[in-house]
């Protein structure tokens, strides 16, 4: 019985360690990978021709994002929704490139930046974006806006 308890405890440790790794390690390479993704994505997203912009965004996502995230994005773009999974539909622009910051905290990455937005009266203002980015097997898997 004692042997079984030790085996189960060891198995639990392995499972918990695997979950931590898949959530992200917080090492400098992963932080830079997330930062580089958002840099390249901002450039691709700012291309004025939608067809070219979507194609470039898909290309960047294929490099940095999980297969599940890429599949969900492509499906919605084909159907005409064009939901922006990489920013949780907040948006990103050239101002974001200057203010982009990535930090690791509690198993996920927090990505912050400022970007130009417009209200329903077409008045421009600067908005702060804050995203929680989850990793899976070294690739971006989830993005959720946080307040």
mmCIF file of C-alpha atoms in Angstrom:
data_model
loop_
_atom_site.group_PDB
_atom_site.id
_atom_site.type_symbol
_atom_site.label_atom_id
_atom_site.label_comp_id
_atom_site.label_asym_id
_atom_site.label_seq_id
_atom_site.Cartn_x
_atom_site.Cartn_y
_atom_site.Cartn_z
ATOM 1 C CA UNK A 1 0.000 0.000 0.000
ATOM 2 C CA UNK A 2 2.853 2.335 0.867
ATOM 3 C CA UNK A 3 4.475 1.556 -2.484
ATOM 4 C CA UNK A 4 1.245 2.450 -4.327
ATOM 5 C CA UNK A 5 1.057 5.766 -2.465
ATOM 6 C CA UNK A 6 4.619 6.611 -3.490
ATOM 7 C CA UNK A 7 3.895 5.722 -7.120
ATOM 8 C CA UNK A 8 0.718 7.840 -7.129
ATOM 9 C CA UNK A 9 2.550 10.777 -5.517
ATOM 10 C CA UNK A 10 5.315 10.530 -8.114
ATOM 11 C CA UNK A 11 2.759 10.384 -10.927
ATOM 12 C CA UNK A 12 0.991 13.449 -9.529
ATOM 13 C CA UNK A 13 4.307 15.346 -9.453
ATOM 14 C CA UNK A 14 4.975 14.438 -13.089
ATOM 15 C CA UNK A 15 1.486 15.561 -14.155
ATOM 16 C CA UNK A 16 1.790 18.861 -12.268
ATOM 17 C CA UNK A 17 5.231 19.496 -13.745
ATOM 18 C CA UNK A 18 3.900 18.815 -17.249
ATOM 19 C CA UNK A 19 1.028 21.238 -16.684
ATOM 20 C CA UNK A 20 3.461 23.946 -15.567
ATOM 21 C CA UNK A 21 5.621 23.471 -18.666
ATOM 22 C CA UNK A 22 2.642 23.568 -21.031
ATOM 23 C CA UNK A 23 1.373 26.762 -19.387
ATOM 24 C CA UNK A 24 4.679 28.491 -20.066
ATOM 25 C CA UNK A 25 8.019 28.559 -18.346
ATOM 26 C CA UNK A 26 8.550 32.278 -18.052
ATOM 27 C CA UNK A 27 12.105 31.987 -19.328
ATOM 28 C CA UNK A 28 13.671 34.774 -21.383
ATOM 29 C CA UNK A 29 13.258 32.834 -24.648
ATOM 30 C CA UNK A 30 9.503 32.429 -24.204
ATOM 31 C CA UNK A 31 9.062 36.051 -23.148
ATOM 32 C CA UNK A 32 10.958 37.151 -26.271
ATOM 33 C CA UNK A 33 8.892 34.739 -28.407
ATOM 34 C CA UNK A 34 5.633 36.298 -27.158
ATOM 35 C CA UNK A 35 7.049 39.809 -27.632
ATOM 36 C CA UNK A 36 8.241 39.021 -31.171
ATOM 37 C CA UNK A 37 4.865 37.529 -32.082
ATOM 38 C CA UNK A 38 3.050 40.725 -31.087
ATOM 39 C CA UNK A 39 5.612 42.880 -32.897
ATOM 40 C CA UNK A 40 5.184 40.964 -36.140
ATOM 41 C CA UNK A 41 1.427 40.636 -35.685
ATOM 42 C CA UNK A 42 1.025 44.419 -35.220
ATOM 43 C CA UNK A 43 2.846 45.057 -38.500
ATOM 44 C CA UNK A 44 0.759 42.423 -40.333
ATOM 45 C CA UNK A 45 -2.500 43.668 -38.793
ATOM 46 C CA UNK A 46 -1.784 47.248 -39.909
ATOM 47 C CA UNK A 47 -1.580 46.382 -43.635
ATOM 48 C CA UNK A 48 -4.412 48.304 -45.283
ATOM 49 C CA UNK A 49 -5.409 45.602 -47.780
ATOM 50 C CA UNK A 50 -7.516 43.120 -45.777
ATOM 51 C CA UNK A 51 -6.657 40.110 -47.930
ATOM 52 C CA UNK A 52 -2.922 40.761 -47.591
ATOM 53 C CA UNK A 53 -3.251 41.608 -43.889
ATOM 54 C CA UNK A 54 -5.171 38.391 -43.092
ATOM 55 C CA UNK A 55 -2.678 36.303 -45.076
ATOM 56 C CA UNK A 56 0.281 37.861 -43.234
ATOM 57 C CA UNK A 57 -1.472 37.487 -39.844
ATOM 58 C CA UNK A 58 -2.122 33.811 -40.635
ATOM 59 C CA UNK A 59 1.536 33.363 -41.569
ATOM 60 C CA UNK A 60 2.744 34.936 -38.299
ATOM 61 C CA UNK A 61 0.236 32.881 -36.307
ATOM 62 C CA UNK A 62 1.355 29.653 -38.000
ATOM 63 C CA UNK A 63 4.862 30.305 -36.668
ATOM 64 C CA UNK A 64 4.034 31.412 -33.112
ATOM 65 C CA UNK A 65 0.597 29.972 -32.257
ATOM 66 C CA UNK A 66 -0.793 26.513 -31.564
ATOM 67 C CA UNK A 67 -2.600 24.595 -34.291
ATOM 68 C CA UNK A 68 -5.906 24.991 -32.404
ATOM 69 C CA UNK A 69 -5.635 28.766 -32.287
ATOM 70 C CA UNK A 70 -4.707 28.966 -35.973
ATOM 71 C CA UNK A 71 -7.591 26.710 -36.950
ATOM 72 C CA UNK A 72 -10.144 28.750 -34.963
ATOM 73 C CA UNK A 73 -8.901 32.009 -36.474
ATOM 74 C CA UNK A 74 -8.903 30.749 -40.052
ATOM 75 C CA UNK A 75 -12.408 29.274 -39.722
ATOM 76 C CA UNK A 76 -13.854 32.578 -38.520
ATOM 77 C CA UNK A 77 -12.043 34.607 -41.166
ATOM 78 C CA UNK A 78 -13.339 32.345 -43.947
ATOM 79 C CA UNK A 79 -16.895 32.745 -42.649
ATOM 80 C CA UNK A 80 -16.518 36.549 -42.670
ATOM 81 C CA UNK A 81 -16.440 37.153 -38.915
ATOM 82 C CA UNK A 82 -12.736 38.154 -38.908
ATOM 83 C CA UNK A 83 -12.560 37.938 -35.114
ATOM 84 C CA UNK A 84 -9.072 38.848 -33.876
ATOM 85 C CA UNK A 85 -8.064 36.044 -31.507
ATOM 86 C CA UNK A 86 -4.512 37.327 -31.026
ATOM 87 C CA UNK A 87 -5.755 40.482 -29.252
ATOM 88 C CA UNK A 88 -9.135 39.170 -27.993
ATOM 89 C CA UNK A 89 -10.675 41.612 -30.494
ATOM 90 C CA UNK A 90 -9.072 44.667 -28.860
ATOM 91 C CA UNK A 91 -6.896 45.709 -31.784
ATOM 92 C CA UNK A 92 -3.228 46.544 -32.255
ATOM 93 C CA UNK A 93 -1.350 49.214 -34.226
ATOM 94 C CA UNK A 94 1.971 51.014 -34.627
ATOM 95 C CA UNK A 95 1.650 52.697 -31.212
ATOM 96 C CA UNK A 96 1.596 49.207 -29.689
ATOM 97 C CA UNK A 97 5.041 48.534 -31.145
ATOM 98 C CA UNK A 98 6.452 51.433 -29.106
ATOM 99 C CA UNK A 99 4.681 50.554 -25.831
ATOM 100 C CA UNK A 100 4.664 46.724 -25.925
ATOM 101 C CA UNK A 101 5.564 45.007 -22.647
ATOM 102 C CA UNK A 102 5.525 41.275 -21.791
ATOM 103 C CA UNK A 103 5.757 39.848 -18.261
ATOM 104 C CA UNK A 104 5.411 36.335 -16.869
ATOM 105 C CA UNK A 105 3.170 35.829 -13.836
ATOM 106 C CA UNK A 106 1.403 32.794 -12.347
ATOM 107 C CA UNK A 107 1.842 30.465 -15.323
ATOM 108 C CA UNK A 108 0.807 32.950 -18.008
ATOM 109 C CA UNK A 109 2.134 35.979 -19.836
ATOM 110 C CA UNK A 110 0.703 39.439 -19.442
ATOM 111 C CA UNK A 111 1.007 41.523 -22.593
ATOM 112 C CA UNK A 112 0.337 45.249 -22.306
ATOM 113 C CA UNK A 113 0.438 48.050 -24.858
ATOM 114 C CA UNK A 114 -1.290 51.273 -25.844
ATOM 115 C CA UNK A 115 -3.092 51.686 -29.150
ATOM 116 C CA UNK A 116 -5.221 54.206 -30.983
ATOM 117 C CA UNK A 117 -8.951 53.582 -30.803
ATOM 118 C CA UNK A 118 -12.119 55.362 -31.835
ATOM 119 C CA UNK A 119 -15.461 55.593 -30.048
ATOM 120 C CA UNK A 120 -18.875 55.334 -31.704
ATOM 121 C CA UNK A 121 -18.815 59.107 -32.340
ATOM 122 C CA UNK A 122 -15.591 58.610 -34.330
ATOM 123 C CA UNK A 123 -13.554 60.470 -31.717
ATOM 124 C CA UNK A 124 -10.006 59.165 -31.395
ATOM 125 C CA UNK A 125 -8.414 58.256 -28.062
ATOM 126 C CA UNK A 126 -5.581 56.100 -26.725
ATOM 127 C CA UNK A 127 -6.606 52.824 -25.112
ATOM 128 C CA UNK A 128 -4.584 50.526 -22.858
ATOM 129 C CA UNK A 129 -4.633 46.854 -23.793
ATOM 130 C CA UNK A 130 -3.904 44.114 -21.268
ATOM 131 C CA UNK A 131 -3.924 40.504 -22.398
ATOM 132 C CA UNK A 132 -3.338 37.205 -20.621
ATOM 133 C CA UNK A 133 -1.497 34.854 -22.977
ATOM 134 C CA UNK A 134 -1.338 31.103 -22.308
ATOM 135 C CA UNK A 135 1.223 28.798 -23.900
ATOM 136 C CA UNK A 136 1.003 25.171 -24.989
ATOM 137 C CA UNK A 137 4.067 23.246 -26.140
ATOM 138 C CA UNK A 138 6.019 26.479 -26.618
ATOM 139 C CA UNK A 139 3.336 28.192 -28.717
ATOM 140 C CA UNK A 140 0.632 30.739 -27.940
ATOM 141 C CA UNK A 141 -2.591 28.853 -27.288
ATOM 142 C CA UNK A 142 -4.974 31.270 -25.561
ATOM 143 C CA UNK A 143 -5.421 35.034 -25.393
ATOM 144 C CA UNK A 144 -7.858 36.695 -23.033
ATOM 145 C CA UNK A 145 -8.335 40.401 -22.373
ATOM 146 C CA UNK A 146 -8.061 41.336 -18.700
ATOM 147 C CA UNK A 147 -9.089 44.553 -16.987
#
